Amino acid sequence: MKARQIYVPILAVIVFLVLWEALVWVMGWPNYKMASPSDLIPAYEKYWDLFLVMGWQTLWRTVVGLLLAVVFGIALGMVMGFSRVMRDALYPLLVGFNAVPKATVVPIVALMFVGAHDFNTVLIAFMISFFPIAVSVSIGLSTLEPEYRDILRSLGASQSTIFWKIALPKTLPEFFGALKVSVTLAFIGTNLMEIVSPHGRGLGALFDSGKTNSDYPLMFAVLIALAFLGIVLYYVVVALEKIFAGWADRTT
C-alpha cells in the first residue's frame, strides 16, 4: 500500500474532526445538544471497558451476518444469472423485499424469537445485506459475452470450466463492489436490532443507554466507534479485492 493511501484518509478524518469542533464552538452548542470531538475523549475514558466488550459483540454479529449474506447472495445470484426464468421470477420478490423498511421488520423478528438476541441480530444483518450481493452476481453472470462460452464449448470445455475460467473472474469486480455496500448495510441491521430489542447488547444498546440517560457525549462516541468498525471492515474488503480482483483496477 502506498503512503498516499494511508495519510490522505487520515488527513481527511483530521480535517473532518477539526471542522466538527469548530462548528460546535462557533454555534455555541452545549454538549447536551451537540457533542464535539473534545467531549468524546472523556466518554471513551469513562466507558472504555464497555466499548471493548460491546464493540466486539457488534463486530462478530455483523461479520457472521455478512458471511451468511455472501454465501446466500452468491448462490442466489448464480441461480438468477444462469437462468432467465429464475431471474424473472425472483427479481420482483427481491425488489419488493428490499423495498420494505428494515426498521419495521426488526420488531417483528424480535417478537418472533424472543430472547434469542444473537440469532435475531445476525438474521437482521443478513437480511439487510444480501440483496446487493445477489444482484451484482446475477448481473455479472447474465451479461457474460456468449462468444466466450461458444469458444470454450467448441474447445470441449465443460460448464464448470466455463464458470471457473470466465464467469467467476468476470463477476469478481461487481461482487466486491457490492460487498463494500453490504458491509455498511450489515452494521445498520446489527445496530437496529441492538437498539430495538429489549435484550439488546452491543454498541446499539450502549447508544440506547446514552439516549435514556441524556448522555450525548456517549451517544456520539458510540457513533464514532461504529464508523471506525465500519471503516476497518471496509478496508478488509478492499484488501481482499486487491488479492482476488486486483487485475480489474484501471486507476492510474
Coordinates of C-alpha atoms in Angstrom, one line a residue:
M1 CA 0.0 0.0 0.0
K2 CA 1.3 3.4 -1.0
A3 CA 1.9 6.0 1.7
R4 CA -0.6 8.3 0.0
Q5 CA -3.3 5.7 0.6
I6 CA -2.6 5.9 4.3
Y7 CA -2.0 9.6 5.0
V8 CA -4.7 11.0 2.7
P9 CA -7.6 9.3 4.5
I10 CA -6.1 10.1 7.9
L11 CA -5.7 13.8 6.9
A12 CA -9.4 13.8 5.7
V13 CA -10.5 12.4 9.1
I14 CA -8.5 15.0 11.0
V15 CA -10.0 17.8 8.8
F16 CA -13.5 16.5 9.5
L17 CA -12.9 16.4 13.3
V18 CA -11.4 20.0 13.3
L19 CA -14.4 21.3 11.3
W20 CA -16.8 19.5 13.6
E21 CA -15.1 21.0 16.7
A22 CA -15.1 24.5 15.1
L23 CA -18.8 24.2 14.2
V24 CA -19.8 23.4 17.7
W25 CA -17.6 26.2 19.1
V26 CA -18.9 28.8 16.6
M27 CA -22.5 27.9 17.2
G28 CA -22.1 27.7 20.9
W29 CA -23.9 24.4 21.3
P30 CA -23.8 22.8 24.7
N31 CA -22.8 19.1 24.8
Y32 CA -26.4 18.1 25.6
K33 CA -27.4 19.5 22.2
M34 CA -24.4 18.7 20.0
A35 CA -21.3 16.9 21.4
S36 CA -17.9 18.0 20.0
P37 CA -14.9 15.7 19.4
S38 CA -13.2 17.0 22.5
D39 CA -16.3 15.8 24.5
L40 CA -15.8 12.3 23.3
I41 CA -12.5 11.7 24.9
P42 CA -13.8 11.7 28.5
A43 CA -16.6 9.3 27.3
Y44 CA -14.1 6.9 25.9
E45 CA -12.0 7.1 29.1
K46 CA -15.0 6.5 31.3
Y47 CA -16.6 3.7 29.4
W48 CA -13.6 2.1 27.6
D49 CA -14.3 -1.4 29.0
L50 CA -17.9 -1.2 27.8
F51 CA -16.7 -0.1 24.3
L52 CA -14.4 -3.0 24.1
V53 CA -17.0 -5.6 25.2
M54 CA -19.9 -4.2 23.3
G55 CA -17.8 -3.3 20.3
W56 CA -16.7 -6.9 19.9
Q57 CA -20.3 -8.1 20.3
T58 CA -21.4 -5.8 17.5
L59 CA -18.5 -6.7 15.3
W60 CA -18.8 -10.5 15.4
R61 CA -22.5 -10.5 14.9
T62 CA -22.1 -8.2 11.9
V63 CA -19.3 -10.3 10.4
V64 CA -21.4 -13.5 10.8
G65 CA -24.4 -11.9 9.2
L66 CA -22.3 -10.6 6.4
L67 CA -20.7 -14.0 5.8
L68 CA -24.1 -15.6 5.6
A69 CA -25.2 -12.9 3.2
V70 CA -22.2 -13.6 1.0
V71 CA -22.9 -17.3 0.8
F72 CA -26.6 -16.9 0.2
G73 CA -26.2 -13.9 -2.1
I74 CA -23.7 -15.7 -4.3
A75 CA -25.9 -18.8 -4.5
L76 CA -29.0 -16.8 -5.3
G77 CA -27.1 -14.6 -7.8
M78 CA -25.8 -17.7 -9.6
V79 CA -29.3 -19.2 -9.9
M80 CA -30.6 -15.9 -11.4
G81 CA -27.6 -15.3 -13.5
F82 CA -27.7 -18.7 -15.2
S83 CA -31.4 -19.0 -15.6
R84 CA -33.6 -16.3 -17.2
V85 CA -36.7 -17.9 -15.9
M86 CA -35.5 -17.8 -12.3
R87 CA -34.3 -14.2 -12.8
D88 CA -37.7 -13.1 -14.0
A89 CA -39.4 -15.0 -11.1
L90 CA -37.2 -13.9 -8.3
Y91 CA -36.3 -10.3 -9.1
P92 CA -39.7 -8.8 -8.3
L93 CA -39.7 -10.7 -4.9
L94 CA -36.2 -9.5 -4.1
V95 CA -37.0 -5.9 -5.0
G96 CA -40.2 -6.0 -3.0
F97 CA -38.5 -7.4 0.0
N98 CA -35.7 -4.9 -0.2
A99 CA -38.2 -2.0 -0.5
V100 CA -39.7 -2.9 2.9
P101 CA -38.0 -0.7 5.6
K102 CA -36.0 -3.0 7.8
A103 CA -36.8 -0.8 10.8
T104 CA -40.3 -2.2 10.5
V105 CA -39.1 -5.8 10.3
V106 CA -36.8 -5.6 13.3
P107 CA -39.7 -5.5 15.9
I108 CA -41.4 -8.4 14.2
V109 CA -38.2 -10.5 14.3
A110 CA -37.6 -9.5 17.9
L111 CA -41.1 -10.8 18.9
M112 CA -40.8 -14.0 16.8
F113 CA -37.6 -15.1 18.5
V114 CA -37.8 -13.6 22.0
G115 CA -34.6 -14.0 24.0
A116 CA -32.6 -15.2 21.0
H117 CA -30.7 -11.9 20.7
D118 CA -27.6 -13.2 18.9
F119 CA -29.8 -15.0 16.3
N120 CA -32.0 -12.0 15.8
T121 CA -29.1 -9.7 15.3
V122 CA -27.3 -11.9 12.9
L123 CA -30.6 -12.5 11.0
I124 CA -31.3 -8.8 10.5
A125 CA -27.7 -8.1 9.5
F126 CA -28.0 -10.9 6.9
M127 CA -31.4 -9.8 5.7
I128 CA -30.3 -6.2 5.1
S129 CA -27.0 -7.0 3.3
F130 CA -27.5 -10.0 0.9
F131 CA -29.5 -8.1 -1.7
P132 CA -26.6 -6.1 -3.3
I133 CA -24.5 -9.2 -3.5
A134 CA -27.2 -11.3 -5.2
V135 CA -27.9 -8.6 -7.7
S136 CA -24.3 -8.0 -8.6
V137 CA -23.5 -11.6 -9.1
S138 CA -26.7 -12.1 -11.2
I139 CA -25.8 -9.1 -13.4
G140 CA -22.2 -10.2 -13.8
L141 CA -23.2 -13.7 -14.9
S142 CA -26.1 -12.8 -17.0
T143 CA -24.0 -10.3 -19.0
L144 CA -21.3 -12.8 -19.8
E145 CA -20.4 -12.5 -23.5
P146 CA -21.8 -15.5 -25.4
E147 CA -18.8 -15.6 -27.6
Y148 CA -16.6 -16.7 -24.7
R149 CA -18.9 -19.6 -23.9
D150 CA -19.1 -20.6 -27.6
I151 CA -15.3 -20.6 -28.0
L152 CA -14.7 -22.7 -24.8
R153 CA -17.5 -25.1 -25.7
S154 CA -16.0 -25.6 -29.2
L155 CA -12.8 -26.5 -27.4
G156 CA -14.5 -29.1 -25.3
A157 CA -14.8 -27.1 -22.1
S158 CA -17.4 -28.2 -19.6
Q159 CA -20.0 -25.9 -17.9
S160 CA -18.0 -25.9 -14.7
T161 CA -14.8 -25.0 -16.6
I162 CA -16.6 -22.0 -18.2
F163 CA -17.8 -20.9 -14.8
W164 CA -14.4 -21.1 -13.1
K165 CA -12.3 -19.7 -16.0
I166 CA -14.6 -17.0 -17.4
A167 CA -17.8 -16.4 -15.4
L168 CA -16.3 -16.2 -11.9
P169 CA -13.4 -13.8 -12.8
K170 CA -15.8 -11.5 -14.7
T171 CA -18.1 -11.3 -11.7
L172 CA -15.5 -10.6 -9.1
P173 CA -15.3 -6.8 -9.6
E174 CA -19.1 -6.4 -9.3
F175 CA -19.1 -8.8 -6.3
F176 CA -16.5 -6.8 -4.4
G177 CA -18.3 -3.5 -5.2
A178 CA -21.5 -4.9 -3.8
L179 CA -19.7 -6.3 -0.8
K180 CA -18.4 -2.8 0.1
V181 CA -22.0 -1.6 0.2
S182 CA -23.1 -4.7 2.2
V183 CA -20.6 -4.0 4.9
T184 CA -22.3 -0.8 5.9
L185 CA -25.7 -2.3 5.5
A186 CA -24.8 -5.2 7.8
F187 CA -23.8 -2.7 10.5
I188 CA -27.1 -0.9 10.1
G189 CA -29.0 -4.1 10.6
T190 CA -27.0 -5.1 13.6
N191 CA -27.5 -1.8 15.4
L192 CA -31.2 -1.6 14.6
M193 CA -31.7 -4.9 16.4
E194 CA -29.4 -3.9 19.3
I195 CA -31.4 -0.7 19.8
V196 CA -34.9 -2.1 19.4
S197 CA -34.5 -5.5 21.2
P198 CA -35.3 -5.5 24.9
H199 CA -32.4 -7.9 25.3
G200 CA -30.1 -5.8 23.2
R201 CA -26.4 -5.9 23.7
G202 CA -23.6 -4.3 21.7
L203 CA -22.9 -0.7 20.7
G204 CA -26.5 -0.2 19.7
A205 CA -27.6 -1.0 23.3
L206 CA -24.9 1.3 24.6
F207 CA -26.2 4.1 22.3
D208 CA -29.7 3.5 23.6
S209 CA -28.4 3.7 27.2
G210 CA -26.8 7.0 26.4
K211 CA -30.1 8.3 24.9
T212 CA -32.1 7.1 28.0
N213 CA -29.7 9.0 30.3
S214 CA -29.4 12.0 28.0
D215 CA -25.6 11.4 27.8
Y216 CA -24.9 13.0 24.4
P217 CA -21.1 12.6 24.5
L218 CA -21.6 8.8 25.0
M219 CA -24.1 8.7 22.1
F220 CA -21.7 10.5 19.7
A221 CA -18.8 8.3 21.0
V222 CA -20.8 5.2 20.0
L223 CA -21.5 6.7 16.6
I224 CA -17.8 7.3 16.0
A225 CA -16.9 3.8 17.3
L226 CA -19.4 2.3 14.8
A227 CA -17.9 4.4 12.0
F228 CA -14.5 3.1 13.0
L229 CA -15.6 -0.5 12.9
G230 CA -17.3 0.1 9.5
I231 CA -14.1 1.6 8.1
V232 CA -12.0 -1.3 9.4
L233 CA -14.2 -3.9 7.8
Y234 CA -14.4 -1.9 4.6
Y235 CA -10.7 -1.9 4.2
V236 CA -10.6 -5.6 4.9
V237 CA -12.8 -6.0 1.9
V238 CA -10.6 -3.6 -0.1
A239 CA -7.6 -5.8 0.8
L240 CA -9.4 -8.9 -0.3
E241 CA -10.4 -7.2 -3.5
K242 CA -6.8 -6.4 -4.3
I243 CA -5.8 -10.0 -3.8
F244 CA -8.6 -11.6 -5.8
A245 CA -9.6 -8.9 -8.3
G246 CA -6.7 -6.5 -8.4
W247 CA -6.4 -7.1 -12.1
A248 CA -9.6 -5.2 -12.7
D249 CA -8.2 -1.9 -11.2
R250 CA -7.6 0.5 -14.1
T251 CA -6.9 3.6 -12.0
T252 CA -3.7 5.5 -12.7

